[in-house]
Amino acid sequence: MHRGRLLVHSSVSFKVETKEIVMKFTYKFALLSTIYMLVSCNSESHLDLSSFDIDSPVKKTDAINGFIITNSHNPLDVPEKFLKIQSLSAKLINQHWLENPNFILQITDLKMLLKSTNIVEANTYITTLEIAQKRYLKNMVAVRSQARFMQQDLDNTLNDYDQAIQVLTRELTLLETPEKTYQDNIKHLINDIKQATKKYSQLSNKYNKSLTTIINNDITSSSDLYDLRFSFVEGPHTLCSRYKGMDELLNKVLENCVYINKEQILSGFNEEDRIEVSSHIDNFAPRLWNQLISLNGFFDTNNNVQYFENSLRQQLSTARKDLRDKQNIQHIDIAKLVENYQTKISLLENQRQNILDNPLLTHDRKIDINQSSFVQSFQRLQTNVKNPIKPFAQKFHDPNLSNAFIRAYAKKTIQCYPSELIFTVSHTGAFSLPFSYKTQELVFDFHHNQQYLAFQGILTTSFPVVIKAGDSNVILRRGKSLTEKLNGRLREQWSKV
């Protein structure tokens, strides 16, 4: 019995202690909740308007906007788009339109930038840029015409120099080269032609024999039908058409357009023999062509044009003429004549090089229409051509137009500041920051009375702040609203053009 009473006493004691702990926790929780509620009721930050002598009570209907400044956003920064508009305008206005190879591209980019502002005041500039684009394209017709004329004149002049140097160089070579050298060269060429002719005949005979074994007995009398004929069209192989008339492209010759009468030859054979005949043609035709042009070159009878002039027969003809001219030289003082030719050649080469060194020319000897020397020549000869960018430049520098555009741009920039970085201040000065992460600075815009205030320093929204005059990190700018301040910065940037 005694033992049982002891257990009951212990149980009652435990219940009393537990009740006391619960009461203490409830009290502390209620106290913390009360403190939290008090803090919550006063969590708004305050801008002490009275300390700044700002007449907010009189202007209760005028909103006071607050702006959060971060590392990447600041309402007073000149927008990147505005900088691009100013930069492109400067490039178009300050460079002659013909010296600017990117004129049309820059016009297009500037028009797109101005249109993207969605500002009515930009329309005047856009219109003048469209005028500039049309004038430029019209002017380029006259530019290309003059460039073509100058290119022809240049090519003719250089060709005259080349021919004169070539004639003198040949004469000098004749004087300096011994007669035996020409004789030996002729002997070698005659031997090379014999070997090349023999090789061509052998290839031709093998080709004919390869077909003779297949020819149908009924048409042997028409063996001339199987003669391989070539035709040539000057141009790169990649641009050659598959067929030219009745002729087929010779694919194994990759340097240029060579055609053969393959289909015509195949038509004289039975169907079952054409695959074998085609194989023989594909095998011999390119070899015969290469041997032909090496030996004789190729003469186009339709156009009376000789191709591959460095053939062996042409070299032999030139060598024989050189030997005759060498034998006809009867000058006694050859040394003096050599010196005279060398002087003339050097003079002509220097004069020719001076022409090529002209900055007007590109590396491939073409007229560069964007060079200042061409521009000067063009302006001198084409006095009636209008400057396409002039209307835009006049509008750009018109103070009335630029002031209206910049004012509208500044106003829209402030209005379009990221909404998550904007908050409103009540007429009593109360405000709440819309998010909790750190900011670099707060700016308050009192647009109604032309002033703005900057509160500098790292802030959080964990605890409310009170901003009043006299604080070391508070700066009040009077006489200009935030929009007017940005307007001044934009105007300063605009004036740099």
Short mmCIF file of C-alpha atoms in Angstrom, two decimals:
data_model
loop_
_atom_site.label_atom_id
_atom_site.label_comp_id
_atom_site.label_asym_id
_atom_site.label_seq_id
_atom_site.Cartn_x
_atom_site.Cartn_y
_atom_site.Cartn_z
CA MET A 1 0.00 0.00 0.00
CA HIS A 2 2.76 2.43 0.85
CA ARG A 3 4.47 1.70 -2.39
CA GLY A 4 1.30 2.39 -4.35
CA ARG A 5 0.76 5.84 -2.78
CA LEU A 6 4.28 6.84 -3.78
CA LEU A 7 3.51 6.18 -7.43
CA VAL A 8 0.35 8.30 -7.33
CA HIS A 9 2.23 11.23 -5.83
CA SER A 10 4.87 11.10 -8.56
CA SER A 11 2.22 11.14 -11.26
CA VAL A 12 0.52 14.24 -9.84
CA SER A 13 3.87 16.09 -9.62
CA PHE A 14 4.65 15.37 -13.31
CA LYS A 15 1.28 16.75 -14.43
CA VAL A 16 1.80 20.00 -12.50
CA GLU A 17 5.24 20.57 -14.03
CA THR A 18 3.96 19.93 -17.55
CA LYS A 19 1.15 22.43 -17.09
CA GLU A 20 3.60 25.12 -15.94
CA ILE A 21 5.82 24.55 -19.02
CA VAL A 22 2.85 24.85 -21.37
CA MET A 23 1.73 28.09 -19.71
CA LYS A 24 5.21 29.59 -19.97
CA PHE A 25 5.46 28.67 -23.71
CA THR A 26 2.01 30.11 -24.38
CA TYR A 27 2.98 33.36 -22.67
CA LYS A 28 6.23 33.69 -24.63
CA PHE A 29 4.48 32.89 -27.90
CA ALA A 30 1.81 35.50 -27.20
CA LEU A 31 4.50 38.04 -26.35
CA LEU A 32 6.45 37.33 -29.56
CA SER A 33 3.25 37.50 -31.60
CA THR A 34 2.41 40.87 -30.09
CA ILE A 35 5.90 42.19 -30.87
CA TYR A 36 5.70 40.83 -34.42
CA MET A 37 2.30 42.51 -34.90
CA LEU A 38 3.66 45.79 -33.64
CA VAL A 39 6.64 45.55 -35.97
CA SER A 40 4.41 44.55 -38.85
CA CYS A 41 2.14 47.50 -38.27
CA ASN A 42 5.15 49.77 -38.60
CA SER A 43 7.09 47.86 -41.35
CA GLU A 44 6.69 50.65 -43.92
CA SER A 45 9.67 52.92 -44.48
CA HIS A 46 9.16 56.66 -44.35
CA LEU A 47 10.42 59.63 -46.28
CA ASP A 48 10.33 62.61 -43.91
CA LEU A 49 8.88 65.10 -46.38
CA SER A 50 8.66 67.93 -43.86
CA SER A 51 12.40 67.86 -43.24
CA PHE A 52 13.00 68.47 -46.95
CA ASP A 53 10.51 71.34 -47.15
CA ILE A 54 8.56 69.53 -49.88
CA ASP A 55 4.98 70.75 -50.22
CA SER A 56 3.38 67.30 -50.45
CA PRO A 57 0.19 68.23 -48.54
CA VAL A 58 -0.63 70.77 -51.25
CA LYS A 59 -0.03 68.19 -53.96
CA LYS A 60 -1.68 65.14 -52.47
CA THR A 61 -2.94 64.04 -55.89
CA ASP A 62 0.57 64.03 -57.39
CA ALA A 63 2.24 60.65 -57.07
CA ILE A 64 5.79 60.48 -55.77
CA ASN A 65 7.60 57.67 -57.56
CA GLY A 66 10.49 55.74 -56.12
CA PHE A 67 13.11 53.98 -58.24
CA ILE A 68 15.41 51.19 -57.12
CA ILE A 69 18.91 51.37 -58.61
CA THR A 70 20.82 48.14 -59.12
CA ASN A 71 24.09 47.26 -60.83
CA SER A 72 22.31 46.91 -64.18
CA HIS A 73 19.50 49.48 -63.92
CA ASN A 74 19.58 53.20 -63.30
CA PRO A 75 16.91 55.65 -64.55
CA LEU A 76 19.58 58.31 -65.13
CA ASP A 77 21.81 56.15 -67.31
CA VAL A 78 21.78 56.97 -71.04
CA PRO A 79 19.96 53.97 -72.61
CA GLU A 80 22.01 51.69 -74.85
CA LYS A 81 19.49 52.09 -77.67
CA PHE A 82 19.88 55.87 -77.54
CA LEU A 83 23.68 55.49 -77.72
CA LYS A 84 23.28 53.30 -80.82
CA ILE A 85 20.99 55.88 -82.44
CA GLN A 86 23.51 58.64 -81.72
CA SER A 87 26.48 56.54 -82.87
CA LEU A 88 24.88 55.43 -86.16
CA SER A 89 23.73 58.99 -86.85
CA ALA A 90 27.29 60.24 -86.33
CA LYS A 91 28.69 57.63 -88.74
CA LEU A 92 26.20 58.59 -91.44
CA ILE A 93 26.51 62.35 -91.02
CA ASN A 94 30.27 62.69 -90.48
CA GLN A 95 31.40 60.38 -93.30
CA HIS A 96 30.88 61.01 -97.00
CA TRP A 97 28.11 58.75 -98.22
CA LEU A 98 30.28 57.33 -101.01
CA GLU A 99 33.22 56.61 -98.69
CA ASN A 100 30.92 54.58 -96.45
CA PRO A 101 30.63 50.99 -97.79
CA ASN A 102 28.01 50.22 -95.09
CA PHE A 103 25.76 53.18 -95.90
CA ILE A 104 22.60 51.20 -96.74
CA LEU A 105 23.11 48.76 -93.86
CA GLN A 106 23.53 51.61 -91.36
CA ILE A 107 20.49 53.43 -92.77
CA THR A 108 18.41 50.28 -92.31
CA ASP A 109 19.67 49.69 -88.75
CA LEU A 110 19.04 53.31 -87.76
CA LYS A 111 15.49 53.22 -89.16
CA MET A 112 14.76 50.07 -87.17
CA LEU A 113 16.13 51.63 -83.96
CA LEU A 114 14.06 54.78 -84.41
CA LYS A 115 10.91 52.80 -85.17
CA SER A 116 11.44 50.63 -82.09
CA THR A 117 11.27 53.73 -79.84
CA ASN A 118 7.55 54.03 -80.68
CA ILE A 119 7.91 57.80 -80.35
CA VAL A 120 5.92 60.01 -82.72
CA GLU A 121 8.76 62.55 -82.73
CA ALA A 122 11.01 59.95 -84.43
CA ASN A 123 8.88 59.84 -87.60
CA THR A 124 10.55 62.92 -89.16
CA TYR A 125 13.97 61.26 -88.91
CA ILE A 126 12.63 57.99 -90.32
CA THR A 127 11.17 59.82 -93.33
CA THR A 128 14.46 61.57 -94.13
CA LEU A 129 16.31 58.25 -93.86
CA GLU A 130 13.94 56.73 -96.41
CA ILE A 131 14.68 59.68 -98.71
CA ALA A 132 18.41 59.08 -98.16
CA GLN A 133 18.05 55.42 -99.10
CA LYS A 134 16.27 56.22 -102.38
CA ARG A 135 18.77 58.95 -103.31
CA TYR A 136 21.71 56.68 -102.56
CA LEU A 137 20.43 53.91 -104.83
CA LYS A 138 19.82 56.45 -107.61
CA ASN A 139 23.29 57.95 -107.14
CA MET A 140 24.94 54.55 -107.38
CA VAL A 141 23.84 54.25 -111.02
CA ALA A 142 26.01 57.29 -111.85
CA VAL A 143 28.79 56.02 -109.58
CA ARG A 144 29.01 52.64 -111.31
CA SER A 145 28.91 54.27 -114.73
CA GLN A 146 31.90 56.50 -113.91
CA ALA A 147 33.74 53.62 -112.25
CA ARG A 148 33.26 51.52 -115.39
CA PHE A 149 34.68 54.29 -117.58
CA MET A 150 37.68 54.77 -115.28
CA GLN A 151 38.27 51.00 -115.14
CA GLN A 152 38.35 50.74 -118.93
CA ASP A 153 40.78 53.63 -119.17
CA LEU A 154 42.99 52.06 -116.50
CA ASP A 155 42.95 48.62 -118.13
CA ASN A 156 43.87 50.11 -121.52
CA THR A 157 46.74 52.10 -119.99
CA LEU A 158 48.12 49.08 -118.14
CA ASN A 159 47.76 46.94 -121.27
CA ASP A 160 49.78 49.50 -123.26
CA TYR A 161 52.52 49.36 -120.63
CA ASP A 162 52.47 45.54 -120.61
CA GLN A 163 52.82 45.34 -124.38
CA ALA A 164 55.61 47.92 -124.51
CA ILE A 165 57.54 46.11 -121.75
CA GLN A 166 56.95 42.77 -123.44
CA VAL A 167 58.35 44.01 -126.79
CA LEU A 168 61.44 45.54 -125.16
CA THR A 169 61.97 42.45 -122.99
CA ARG A 170 61.89 40.24 -126.08
CA GLU A 171 64.36 42.49 -127.89
CA LEU A 172 66.63 42.46 -124.84
CA THR A 173 66.41 38.67 -124.65
CA LEU A 174 67.36 38.40 -128.33
CA LEU A 175 70.42 40.55 -127.76
CA GLU A 176 71.59 38.69 -124.66
CA THR A 177 70.82 35.10 -125.73
CA PRO A 178 73.39 33.26 -127.91
CA GLU A 179 72.16 31.99 -131.28
CA LYS A 180 73.09 28.42 -130.37
CA THR A 181 70.59 28.50 -127.46
CA TYR A 182 67.75 29.10 -129.93
CA GLN A 183 69.03 26.37 -132.23
CA ASP A 184 69.22 23.85 -129.37
CA ASN A 185 65.75 24.81 -128.19
CA ILE A 186 64.33 24.22 -131.67
CA LYS A 187 65.95 20.76 -131.82
CA HIS A 188 64.45 19.79 -128.45
CA LEU A 189 61.00 21.04 -129.47
CA ILE A 190 61.10 19.14 -132.78
CA ASN A 191 61.95 15.96 -130.88
CA ASP A 192 59.21 16.59 -128.28
CA ILE A 193 56.66 17.11 -131.07
CA LYS A 194 57.69 13.82 -132.72
CA GLN A 195 57.25 11.96 -129.43
CA ALA A 196 53.91 13.67 -128.67
CA THR A 197 52.64 12.96 -132.21
CA LYS A 198 53.65 9.32 -131.88
CA LYS A 199 51.89 9.02 -128.54
CA TYR A 200 48.74 10.65 -129.89
CA SER A 201 48.73 8.28 -132.91
CA GLN A 202 49.16 5.27 -130.65
CA LEU A 203 46.27 6.33 -128.40
CA SER A 204 44.09 7.02 -131.42
CA ASN A 205 44.88 3.62 -132.96
CA LYS A 206 44.14 1.80 -129.68
CA TYR A 207 40.84 3.63 -129.44
CA ASN A 208 39.86 2.71 -133.00
CA LYS A 209 40.87 -0.94 -132.53
CA SER A 210 38.86 -1.17 -129.29
CA LEU A 211 35.77 -0.19 -131.24
CA THR A 212 36.56 -2.16 -134.40
CA THR A 213 36.26 -5.44 -132.51
CA ILE A 214 32.69 -4.50 -131.55
CA ILE A 215 31.43 -2.91 -134.81
CA ASN A 216 28.54 -4.70 -136.45
CA ASN A 217 29.48 -6.17 -139.83
CA ASP A 218 26.53 -4.42 -141.42
CA ILE A 219 27.86 -0.95 -140.74
CA THR A 220 31.62 -1.28 -141.06
CA SER A 221 31.56 0.98 -144.09
CA SER A 222 30.44 3.81 -141.79
CA SER A 223 33.42 3.63 -139.46
CA ASP A 224 33.95 7.40 -139.73
CA LEU A 225 30.80 7.65 -137.65
CA TYR A 226 32.89 6.59 -134.65
CA ASP A 227 35.49 9.33 -134.95
CA LEU A 228 35.88 11.09 -131.60
CA ARG A 229 35.37 14.86 -131.89
CA PHE A 230 35.98 17.47 -129.22
CA SER A 231 34.44 20.87 -128.57
CA PHE A 232 35.57 23.36 -125.96
CA VAL A 233 33.81 26.10 -123.97
CA GLU A 234 35.99 28.34 -121.81
CA GLY A 235 34.91 28.36 -118.18
CA PRO A 236 35.29 26.48 -114.87
CA HIS A 237 34.21 22.86 -114.86
CA THR A 238 31.82 23.44 -111.93
CA LEU A 239 29.70 25.68 -114.19
CA CYS A 240 29.67 23.39 -117.21
CA SER A 241 26.29 22.17 -118.40
CA ARG A 242 25.76 18.43 -118.75
CA TYR A 243 25.16 18.70 -122.49
CA LYS A 244 26.00 21.23 -125.21
CA GLY A 245 23.80 20.57 -128.21
CA MET A 246 24.40 16.94 -129.20
CA ASP A 247 27.67 16.72 -127.24
CA GLU A 248 28.21 15.30 -123.76
CA LEU A 249 30.46 16.77 -121.05
CA LEU A 250 33.73 14.91 -120.58
CA ASN A 251 33.68 14.47 -116.80
CA LYS A 252 37.22 13.16 -116.41
CA VAL A 253 38.58 16.54 -117.58
CA LEU A 254 38.02 18.75 -114.55
CA GLU A 255 39.76 22.00 -115.49
CA ASN A 256 37.28 23.31 -118.03
CA CYS A 257 34.29 22.47 -120.26
CA VAL A 258 35.25 19.79 -122.80
CA TYR A 259 32.50 18.01 -124.74
CA ILE A 260 32.56 14.89 -126.96
CA ASN A 261 30.11 13.35 -129.43
CA LYS A 262 29.55 10.30 -127.23
CA GLU A 263 25.82 9.87 -127.82
CA GLN A 264 26.34 10.09 -131.58
CA ILE A 265 28.98 7.33 -131.46
CA LEU A 266 26.86 5.08 -129.25
CA SER A 267 23.90 5.39 -131.61
CA GLY A 268 25.85 3.38 -134.25
CA PHE A 269 26.14 0.31 -132.02
CA ASN A 270 23.72 -2.39 -131.04
CA GLU A 271 22.03 -1.93 -127.65
CA GLU A 272 23.90 -4.83 -126.06
CA ASP A 273 27.31 -3.35 -127.08
CA ARG A 274 26.81 0.23 -125.89
CA ILE A 275 27.97 -0.29 -122.30
CA GLU A 276 31.30 -1.67 -123.51
CA VAL A 277 31.69 1.08 -126.12
CA SER A 278 30.90 3.74 -123.50
CA SER A 279 33.64 2.30 -121.27
CA HIS A 280 36.22 2.53 -124.11
CA ILE A 281 35.23 6.14 -124.82
CA ASP A 282 35.51 7.11 -121.13
CA ASN A 283 38.95 5.51 -121.03
CA PHE A 284 40.50 7.03 -124.16
CA ALA A 285 38.76 10.42 -124.55
CA PRO A 286 40.44 12.33 -121.68
CA ARG A 287 43.88 10.93 -122.59
CA LEU A 288 43.44 11.91 -126.24
CA TRP A 289 42.25 15.40 -125.23
CA ASN A 290 45.26 16.07 -122.98
CA GLN A 291 47.65 14.84 -125.65
CA LEU A 292 45.90 16.95 -128.29
CA ILE A 293 46.13 20.25 -126.42
CA SER A 294 49.71 19.53 -125.38
CA LEU A 295 50.68 18.99 -129.02
CA ASN A 296 48.53 21.47 -130.96
CA GLY A 297 46.37 23.40 -128.53
CA PHE A 298 42.73 23.72 -129.61
CA PHE A 299 41.34 25.93 -132.35
CA ASP A 300 37.64 26.76 -132.18
CA THR A 301 36.57 26.92 -135.83
CA ASN A 302 33.15 28.34 -134.92
CA ASN A 303 34.61 31.42 -133.21
CA ASN A 304 38.10 31.48 -134.77
CA VAL A 305 39.76 31.42 -131.36
CA GLN A 306 42.96 29.55 -130.46
CA TYR A 307 43.07 28.03 -126.96
CA PHE A 308 46.07 26.58 -125.08
CA GLU A 309 48.61 28.68 -126.96
CA ASN A 310 51.52 27.19 -125.03
CA SER A 311 51.32 23.97 -127.06
CA LEU A 312 54.48 22.37 -128.44
CA ARG A 313 53.79 23.47 -132.03
CA GLN A 314 53.19 27.06 -130.90
CA GLN A 315 56.44 27.00 -128.91
CA LEU A 316 58.31 25.73 -131.99
CA SER A 317 56.82 28.48 -134.14
CA THR A 318 57.87 31.13 -131.60
CA ALA A 319 61.38 29.65 -131.28
CA ARG A 320 61.92 29.69 -135.04
CA LYS A 321 60.81 33.31 -135.25
CA ASP A 322 63.16 34.23 -132.39
CA LEU A 323 66.04 32.55 -134.23
CA ARG A 324 65.29 34.47 -137.43
CA ASP A 325 65.12 37.77 -135.55
CA LYS A 326 68.36 36.96 -133.74
CA GLN A 327 70.12 36.25 -137.04
CA ASN A 328 68.86 39.55 -138.49
CA ILE A 329 70.43 41.66 -135.74
CA GLN A 330 73.36 43.49 -137.34
CA HIS A 331 74.16 45.97 -134.56
CA ILE A 332 77.85 46.32 -133.75
CA ASP A 333 77.54 47.89 -130.31
CA ILE A 334 75.22 45.31 -128.73
CA ALA A 335 76.33 46.19 -125.19
CA LYS A 336 75.16 49.79 -125.60
CA LEU A 337 71.85 48.65 -127.06
CA VAL A 338 71.31 46.25 -124.12
CA GLU A 339 71.89 49.09 -121.67
CA ASN A 340 69.44 51.27 -123.58
CA TYR A 341 66.72 48.57 -123.48
CA GLN A 342 67.27 47.93 -119.79
CA THR A 343 66.84 51.63 -119.03
CA LYS A 344 63.62 51.84 -121.04
CA ILE A 345 62.19 48.71 -119.41
CA SER A 346 63.01 50.01 -115.92
CA LEU A 347 61.37 53.36 -116.68
CA LEU A 348 58.20 51.73 -118.03
CA GLU A 349 57.98 49.34 -115.06
CA ASN A 350 58.30 52.25 -112.59
CA GLN A 351 55.59 54.22 -114.40
CA ARG A 352 53.33 51.16 -114.44
CA GLN A 353 53.92 50.53 -110.73
CA ASN A 354 53.05 54.14 -109.89
CA ILE A 355 49.66 53.56 -111.48
CA LEU A 356 49.16 50.34 -109.50
CA ASP A 357 50.19 52.05 -106.23
CA ASN A 358 47.26 54.44 -106.53
CA PRO A 359 45.03 53.99 -103.42
CA LEU A 360 42.10 54.17 -105.81
CA LEU A 361 42.83 50.55 -106.80
CA THR A 362 42.14 47.36 -104.89
CA HIS A 363 44.67 44.53 -104.70
CA ASP A 364 43.17 42.99 -107.87
CA ARG A 365 43.54 46.25 -109.87
CA LYS A 366 39.89 47.26 -109.64
CA ILE A 367 38.54 50.79 -109.07
CA ASP A 368 37.55 51.22 -105.39
CA ILE A 369 34.52 53.54 -105.38
CA ASN A 370 34.82 54.05 -101.61
CA GLN A 371 38.28 55.67 -101.81
CA SER A 372 38.55 59.44 -101.28
CA SER A 373 40.37 59.89 -104.61
CA PHE A 374 37.41 58.38 -106.48
CA VAL A 375 34.99 60.48 -104.42
CA GLN A 376 36.85 63.66 -105.36
CA SER A 377 36.83 62.69 -109.03
CA PHE A 378 33.15 61.79 -108.89
CA GLN A 379 32.18 65.08 -107.23
CA ARG A 380 34.17 67.02 -109.78
CA LEU A 381 32.49 65.30 -112.73
CA GLN A 382 29.00 64.76 -111.28
CA THR A 383 28.11 68.15 -109.80
CA ASN A 384 24.35 67.53 -110.06
CA VAL A 385 24.34 64.51 -107.72
CA LYS A 386 22.62 65.28 -104.39
CA ASN A 387 24.01 64.27 -101.01
CA PRO A 388 21.51 61.61 -99.82
CA ILE A 389 22.15 62.10 -96.09
CA LYS A 390 21.83 65.90 -96.11
CA PRO A 391 18.06 66.03 -95.32
CA PHE A 392 18.61 63.75 -92.32
CA ALA A 393 21.58 65.80 -91.11
CA GLN A 394 19.55 69.01 -91.31
CA LYS A 395 16.70 67.49 -89.28
CA PHE A 396 19.15 65.95 -86.82
CA HIS A 397 20.74 69.34 -86.06
CA ASP A 398 17.40 71.20 -85.97
CA PRO A 399 17.10 72.20 -82.25
CA ASN A 400 13.30 72.23 -82.27
CA LEU A 401 13.07 68.70 -83.64
CA SER A 402 15.88 67.28 -81.53
CA ASN A 403 14.56 68.88 -78.31
CA ALA A 404 11.11 67.40 -78.90
CA PHE A 405 12.52 63.95 -79.71
CA ILE A 406 14.91 63.89 -76.73
CA ARG A 407 12.23 65.13 -74.33
CA ALA A 408 9.85 62.41 -75.48
CA TYR A 409 12.60 59.79 -75.29
CA ALA A 410 13.55 60.81 -71.73
CA LYS A 411 9.92 60.76 -70.62
CA LYS A 412 9.31 57.32 -72.10
CA THR A 413 12.54 55.96 -70.61
CA ILE A 414 11.47 56.95 -67.11
CA GLN A 415 7.95 55.64 -67.70
CA CYS A 416 9.28 52.31 -69.01
CA TYR A 417 11.65 51.68 -66.10
CA PRO A 418 11.21 48.01 -65.02
CA SER A 419 8.01 47.81 -62.98
CA GLU A 420 9.60 45.52 -60.41
CA LEU A 421 12.08 48.31 -59.61
CA ILE A 422 9.44 51.04 -59.10
CA PHE A 423 7.47 51.77 -55.93
CA THR A 424 5.07 54.55 -54.90
CA VAL A 425 5.43 56.97 -51.98
CA SER A 426 2.23 58.16 -50.29
CA HIS A 427 1.53 61.82 -49.54
CA THR A 428 2.59 61.09 -45.95
CA GLY A 429 5.95 59.75 -47.12
CA ALA A 430 5.29 56.05 -46.46
CA PHE A 431 6.62 53.45 -48.89
CA SER A 432 7.48 49.76 -49.11
CA LEU A 433 10.18 48.21 -51.28
CA PRO A 434 8.71 45.56 -53.57
CA PHE A 435 11.35 42.91 -52.87
CA SER A 436 13.91 41.96 -50.28
CA TYR A 437 17.25 41.64 -51.99
CA LYS A 438 19.93 44.29 -51.70
CA THR A 439 19.80 47.50 -53.69
CA GLN A 440 22.48 50.06 -54.43
CA GLU A 441 20.45 53.24 -54.16
CA LEU A 442 16.92 54.67 -53.99
CA VAL A 443 15.81 57.66 -56.03
CA PHE A 444 12.60 59.62 -55.37
CA ASP A 445 11.14 61.79 -58.12
CA PHE A 446 9.11 64.88 -57.14
CA HIS A 447 8.08 65.69 -60.67
CA HIS A 448 5.43 68.20 -59.66
CA ASN A 449 7.95 70.61 -58.17
CA GLN A 450 11.05 69.79 -60.25
CA GLN A 451 13.34 68.00 -57.83
CA TYR A 452 14.53 64.52 -57.01
CA LEU A 453 16.22 62.90 -54.03
CA ALA A 454 18.83 60.15 -53.91
CA PHE A 455 19.27 57.84 -50.90
CA GLN A 456 22.61 56.09 -51.31
CA GLY A 457 23.79 52.90 -49.67
CA ILE A 458 23.05 49.17 -49.52
CA LEU A 459 19.47 48.53 -48.34
CA THR A 460 17.30 45.55 -47.41
CA THR A 461 13.58 45.37 -46.72
CA SER A 462 13.97 43.38 -43.50
CA PHE A 463 13.53 46.50 -41.36
CA PRO A 464 11.94 49.87 -42.11
CA VAL A 465 14.07 52.95 -42.69
CA VAL A 466 13.42 56.64 -42.15
CA ILE A 467 14.93 59.05 -44.64
CA LYS A 468 15.26 62.66 -43.60
CA ALA A 469 17.23 65.77 -44.49
CA GLY A 470 20.69 65.96 -43.02
CA ASP A 471 21.48 62.27 -43.38
CA SER A 472 24.95 61.76 -44.80
CA ASN A 473 23.71 59.43 -47.52
CA VAL A 474 20.86 61.67 -48.71
CA ILE A 475 21.24 64.08 -51.66
CA LEU A 476 18.45 66.40 -52.83
CA ARG A 477 18.67 67.86 -56.35
CA ARG A 478 16.50 70.91 -56.86
CA GLY A 479 15.40 72.61 -60.09
CA LYS A 480 15.12 69.43 -62.19
CA SER A 481 12.93 66.38 -62.06
CA LEU A 482 14.33 62.96 -62.86
CA THR A 483 12.98 63.26 -66.42
CA GLU A 484 14.58 66.69 -66.88
CA LYS A 485 17.91 65.39 -65.58
CA LEU A 486 17.87 62.46 -68.03
CA ASN A 487 16.77 64.84 -70.79
CA GLY A 488 19.90 66.93 -70.18
CA ARG A 489 22.15 63.88 -70.38
CA LEU A 490 20.54 62.73 -73.62
CA ARG A 491 20.88 66.21 -75.09
CA GLU A 492 24.58 66.29 -74.17
CA GLN A 493 25.10 62.93 -75.90
CA TRP A 494 23.13 64.09 -78.97
CA SER A 495 25.30 67.22 -79.32
CA LYS A 496 28.46 65.11 -79.79
CA VAL A 497 27.50 64.42 -83.43
#
